[in-house]
Coordinates of N, CA and C in Angstrom, one line a residue:
X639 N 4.1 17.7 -15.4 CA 3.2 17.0 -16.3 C 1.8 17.2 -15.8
X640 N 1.6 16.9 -14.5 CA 0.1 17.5 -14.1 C -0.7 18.5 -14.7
X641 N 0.4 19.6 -14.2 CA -0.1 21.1 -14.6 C -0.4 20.9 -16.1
X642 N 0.3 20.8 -16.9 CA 0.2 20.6 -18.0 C -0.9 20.0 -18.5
X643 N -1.6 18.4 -17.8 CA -2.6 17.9 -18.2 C -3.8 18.8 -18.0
X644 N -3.6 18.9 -16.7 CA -5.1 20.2 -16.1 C -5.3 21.4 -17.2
X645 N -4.6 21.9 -17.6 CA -4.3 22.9 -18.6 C -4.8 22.4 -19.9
X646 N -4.2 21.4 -19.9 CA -4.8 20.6 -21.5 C -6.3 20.6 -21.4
X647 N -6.6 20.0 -20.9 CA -7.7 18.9 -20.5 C -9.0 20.3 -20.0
X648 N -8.4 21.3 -19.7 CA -9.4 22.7 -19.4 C -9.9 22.7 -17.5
X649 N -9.3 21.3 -17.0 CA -9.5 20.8 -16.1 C -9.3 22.4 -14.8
X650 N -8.0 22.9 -15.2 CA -7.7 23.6 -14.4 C -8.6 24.6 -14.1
X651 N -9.0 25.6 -15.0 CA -10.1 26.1 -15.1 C -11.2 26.3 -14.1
X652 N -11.8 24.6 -14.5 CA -13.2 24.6 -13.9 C -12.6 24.2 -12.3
X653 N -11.7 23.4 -12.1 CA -11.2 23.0 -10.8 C -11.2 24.6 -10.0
X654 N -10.4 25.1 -10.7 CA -9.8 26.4 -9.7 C -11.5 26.8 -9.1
X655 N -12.2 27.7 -10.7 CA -13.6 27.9 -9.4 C -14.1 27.0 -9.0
X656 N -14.2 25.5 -8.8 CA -15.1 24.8 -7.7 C -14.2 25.2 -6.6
X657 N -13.1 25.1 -6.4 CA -12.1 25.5 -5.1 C -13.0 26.3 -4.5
X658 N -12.1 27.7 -5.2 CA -13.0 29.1 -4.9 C -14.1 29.3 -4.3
X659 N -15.5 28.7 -5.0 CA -16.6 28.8 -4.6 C -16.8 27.6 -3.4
X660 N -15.7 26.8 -3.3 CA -16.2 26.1 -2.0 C -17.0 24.9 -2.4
X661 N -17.0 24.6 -3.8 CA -17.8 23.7 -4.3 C -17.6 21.9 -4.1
X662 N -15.7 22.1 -4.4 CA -15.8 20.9 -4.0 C -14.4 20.2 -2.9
X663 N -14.3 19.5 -2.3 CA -13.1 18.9 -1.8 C -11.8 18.8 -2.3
X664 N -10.9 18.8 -2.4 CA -9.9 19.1 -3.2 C -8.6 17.7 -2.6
X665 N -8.2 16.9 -3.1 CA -7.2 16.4 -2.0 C -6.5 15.8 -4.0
X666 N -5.1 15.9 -2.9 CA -4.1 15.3 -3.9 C -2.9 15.0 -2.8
X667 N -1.9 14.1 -3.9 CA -0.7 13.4 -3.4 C 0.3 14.0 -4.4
X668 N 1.7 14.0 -4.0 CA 2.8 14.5 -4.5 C 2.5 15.7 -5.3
X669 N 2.1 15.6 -6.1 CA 2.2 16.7 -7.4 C 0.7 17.6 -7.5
X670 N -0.1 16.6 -6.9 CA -1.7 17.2 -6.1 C -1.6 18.3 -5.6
X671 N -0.9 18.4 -4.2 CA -0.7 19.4 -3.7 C -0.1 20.7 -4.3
X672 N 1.0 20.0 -5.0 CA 2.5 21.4 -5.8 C 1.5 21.8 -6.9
X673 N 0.9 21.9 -7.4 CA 0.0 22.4 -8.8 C -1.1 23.7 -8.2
X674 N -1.2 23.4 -6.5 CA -2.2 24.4 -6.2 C -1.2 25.8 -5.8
X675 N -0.5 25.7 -5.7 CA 1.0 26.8 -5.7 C 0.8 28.1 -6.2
X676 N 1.3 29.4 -6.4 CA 1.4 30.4 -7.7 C 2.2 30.1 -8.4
X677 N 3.3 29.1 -8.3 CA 4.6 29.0 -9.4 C 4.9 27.6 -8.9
X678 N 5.4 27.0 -9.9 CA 5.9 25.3 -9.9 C 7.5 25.7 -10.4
X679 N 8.1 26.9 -10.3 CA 9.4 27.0 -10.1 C 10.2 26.7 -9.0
X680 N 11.6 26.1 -9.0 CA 12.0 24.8 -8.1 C 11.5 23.6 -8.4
X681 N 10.1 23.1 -8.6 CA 10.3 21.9 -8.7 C 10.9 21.0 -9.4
X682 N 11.3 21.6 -10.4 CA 12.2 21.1 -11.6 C 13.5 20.2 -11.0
X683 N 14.3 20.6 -10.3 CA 14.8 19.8 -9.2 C 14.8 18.3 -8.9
X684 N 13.4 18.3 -9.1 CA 12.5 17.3 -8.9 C 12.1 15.9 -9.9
X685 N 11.4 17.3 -10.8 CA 10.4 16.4 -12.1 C 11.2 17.5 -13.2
X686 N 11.4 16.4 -14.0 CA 12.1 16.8 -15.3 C 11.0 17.5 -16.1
X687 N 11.1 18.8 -16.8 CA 10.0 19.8 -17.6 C 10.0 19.4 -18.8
X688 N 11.5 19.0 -18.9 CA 11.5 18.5 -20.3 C 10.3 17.3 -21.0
X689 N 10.0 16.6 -20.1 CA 9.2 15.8 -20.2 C 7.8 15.9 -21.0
X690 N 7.6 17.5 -20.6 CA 6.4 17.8 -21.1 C 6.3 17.7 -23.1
X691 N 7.8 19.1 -23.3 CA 7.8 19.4 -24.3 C 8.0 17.6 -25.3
X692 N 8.7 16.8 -24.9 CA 9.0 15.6 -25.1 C 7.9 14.9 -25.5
X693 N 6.9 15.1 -24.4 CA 5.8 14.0 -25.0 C 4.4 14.5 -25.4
X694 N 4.5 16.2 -25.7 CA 3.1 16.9 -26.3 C 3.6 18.1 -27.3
X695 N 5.3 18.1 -27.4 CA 5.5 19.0 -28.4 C 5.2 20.4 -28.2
X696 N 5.2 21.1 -26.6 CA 4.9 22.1 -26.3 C 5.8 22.3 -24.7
X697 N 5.6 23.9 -24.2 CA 6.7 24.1 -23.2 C 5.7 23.5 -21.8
X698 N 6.6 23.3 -21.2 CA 6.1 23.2 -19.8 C 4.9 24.6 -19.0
X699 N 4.1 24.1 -18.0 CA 3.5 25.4 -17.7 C 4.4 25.4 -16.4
X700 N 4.4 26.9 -15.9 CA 5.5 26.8 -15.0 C 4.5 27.9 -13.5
X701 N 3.2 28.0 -14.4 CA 2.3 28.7 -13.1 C 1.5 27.6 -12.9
X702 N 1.6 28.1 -11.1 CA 0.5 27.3 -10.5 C -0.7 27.3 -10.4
X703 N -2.2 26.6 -9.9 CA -3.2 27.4 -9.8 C -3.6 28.5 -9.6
X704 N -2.5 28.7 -8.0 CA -2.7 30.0 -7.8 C -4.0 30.1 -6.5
X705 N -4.0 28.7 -6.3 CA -5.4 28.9 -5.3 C -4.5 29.4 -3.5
X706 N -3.0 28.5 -3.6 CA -2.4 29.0 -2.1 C -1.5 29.7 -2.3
X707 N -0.8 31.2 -1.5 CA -0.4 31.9 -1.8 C 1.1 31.1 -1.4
X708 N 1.2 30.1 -1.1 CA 2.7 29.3 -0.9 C 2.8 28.2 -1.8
X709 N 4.5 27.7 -1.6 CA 4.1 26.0 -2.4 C 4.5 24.9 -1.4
X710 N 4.2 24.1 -1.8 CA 3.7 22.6 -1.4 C 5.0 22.2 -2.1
X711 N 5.7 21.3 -0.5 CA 7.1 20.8 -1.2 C 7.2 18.9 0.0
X712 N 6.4 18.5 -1.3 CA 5.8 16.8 -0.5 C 7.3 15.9 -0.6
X713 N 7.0 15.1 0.3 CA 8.2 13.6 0.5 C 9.2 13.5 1.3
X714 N 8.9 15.0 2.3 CA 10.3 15.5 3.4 C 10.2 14.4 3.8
X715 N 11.5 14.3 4.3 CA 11.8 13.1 4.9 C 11.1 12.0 5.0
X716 N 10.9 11.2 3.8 CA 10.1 10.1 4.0 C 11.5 9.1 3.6
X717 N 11.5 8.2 4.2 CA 12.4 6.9 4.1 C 11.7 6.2 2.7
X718 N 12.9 6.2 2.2 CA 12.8 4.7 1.0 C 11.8 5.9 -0.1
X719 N 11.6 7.1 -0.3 CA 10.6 7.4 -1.2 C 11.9 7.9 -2.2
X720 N 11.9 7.7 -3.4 CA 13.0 8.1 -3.9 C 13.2 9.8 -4.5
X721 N 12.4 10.7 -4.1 CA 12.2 12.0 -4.3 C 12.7 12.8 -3.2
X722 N 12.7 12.3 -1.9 CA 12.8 12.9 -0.3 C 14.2 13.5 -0.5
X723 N 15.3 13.3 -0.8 CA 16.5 14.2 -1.3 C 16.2 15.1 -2.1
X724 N 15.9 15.0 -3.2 CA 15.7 16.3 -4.2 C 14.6 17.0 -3.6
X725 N 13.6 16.8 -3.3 CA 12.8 18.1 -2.3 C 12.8 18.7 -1.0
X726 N 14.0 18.1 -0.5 CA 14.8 18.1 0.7 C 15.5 19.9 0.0
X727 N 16.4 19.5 -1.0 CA 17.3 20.3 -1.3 C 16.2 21.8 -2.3
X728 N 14.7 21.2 -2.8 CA 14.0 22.5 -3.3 C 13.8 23.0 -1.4
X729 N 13.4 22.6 -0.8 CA 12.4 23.3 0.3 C 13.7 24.2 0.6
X730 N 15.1 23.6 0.9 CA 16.1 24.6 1.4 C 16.7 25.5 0.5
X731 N 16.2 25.4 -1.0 CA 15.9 26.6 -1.6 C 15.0 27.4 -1.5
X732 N 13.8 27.6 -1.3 CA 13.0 27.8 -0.9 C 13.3 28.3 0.3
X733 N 14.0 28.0 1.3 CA 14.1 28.8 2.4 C 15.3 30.1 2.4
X734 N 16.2 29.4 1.7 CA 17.2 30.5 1.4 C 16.6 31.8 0.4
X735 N 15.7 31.4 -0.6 CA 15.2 32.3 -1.5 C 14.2 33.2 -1.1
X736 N 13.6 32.9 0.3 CA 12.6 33.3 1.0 C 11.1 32.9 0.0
X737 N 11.0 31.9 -0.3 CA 9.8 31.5 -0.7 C 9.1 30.7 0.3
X738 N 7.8 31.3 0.3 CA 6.4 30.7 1.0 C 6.5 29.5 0.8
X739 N 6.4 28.6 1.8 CA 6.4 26.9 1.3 C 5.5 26.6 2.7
X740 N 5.0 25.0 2.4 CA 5.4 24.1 3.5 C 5.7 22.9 3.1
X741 N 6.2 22.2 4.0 CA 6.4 20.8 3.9 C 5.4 19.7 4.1
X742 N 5.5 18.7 3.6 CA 4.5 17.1 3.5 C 5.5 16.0 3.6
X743 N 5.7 15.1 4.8 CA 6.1 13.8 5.0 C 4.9 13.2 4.3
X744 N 5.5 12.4 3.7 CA 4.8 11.3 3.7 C 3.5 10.4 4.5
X745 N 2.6 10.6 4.3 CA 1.3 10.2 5.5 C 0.7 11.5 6.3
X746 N 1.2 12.8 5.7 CA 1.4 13.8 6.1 C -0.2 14.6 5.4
X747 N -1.0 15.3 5.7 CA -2.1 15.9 5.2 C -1.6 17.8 4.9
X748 N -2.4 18.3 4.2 CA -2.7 19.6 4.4 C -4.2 19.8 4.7
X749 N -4.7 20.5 5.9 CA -6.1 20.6 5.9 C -6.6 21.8 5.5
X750 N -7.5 22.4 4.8 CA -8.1 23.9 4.9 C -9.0 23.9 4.6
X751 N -10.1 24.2 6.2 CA -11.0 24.2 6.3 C -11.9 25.6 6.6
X752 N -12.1 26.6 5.6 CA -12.5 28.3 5.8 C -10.8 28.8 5.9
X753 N -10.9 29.3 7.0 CA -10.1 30.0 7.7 C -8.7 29.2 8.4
X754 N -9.1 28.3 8.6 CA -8.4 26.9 9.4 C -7.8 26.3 8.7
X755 N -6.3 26.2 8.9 CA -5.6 25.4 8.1 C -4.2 24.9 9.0
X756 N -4.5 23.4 8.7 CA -3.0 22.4 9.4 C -2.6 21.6 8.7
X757 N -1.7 20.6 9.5 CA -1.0 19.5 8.4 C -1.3 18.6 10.0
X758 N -2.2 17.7 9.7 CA -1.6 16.1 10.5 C -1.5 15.0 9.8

């Protein structure tokens, strides 16, 4: 549904080049992170797509921004979060399929700063 708003809304667009150009900060939670991806395939696991066509009468988008060359697979193991199973079971798709990922616990960051990039 994100993707889809960003898309709607032209959001994505202008977002991606402020990225690019360095222009602005970038931070998100759950679905924040998974949208900066090249593909939001697997997450469906997750978040129902159907959702989209359901409440705008159009298909889900299923590309990412495309700004990180991996995906973002948030809520590993976080106790009591009710998603931490189902993206438990995308990331070990993701590993079996050999897809680029990493993982986000809960209270968990991604940093990228230039060249520099971690998770505390």
């Amino acid at each position: 549904m994100l993707r889809y708003a960003l898309a709607r809304s032209g959001a994505d667009i202008a977002l991606t080049a402020l990225i690019r150009r360095d222009a602005v900060v970038y931070a998100g939670y759950s679905a924040g992170p998974c949208v900066l991806a090249p593909s939001l395939r697997g997450l469906e696991r997750c978040d129902d797509p159907q959702v989209v066509p359901a409440t705008y009468g159009e298909p889900a988008i299923w590309d990412g921004l495309g700004i990180l060359d991996y995906a973002v697979v948030p809520h590993i193991d976080s106790d009591g979060h009710p998603e931490s199973q189902a993206l438990g079971v995308v990331a070990a798709t993701y590993d079996a399929d050999g897809v680029a990922h990493r993982t986000l616990r809960d209270g968990q960051a991604l940093i990228i700063n230039g060249e520099d990039t971690h998770i505390c």
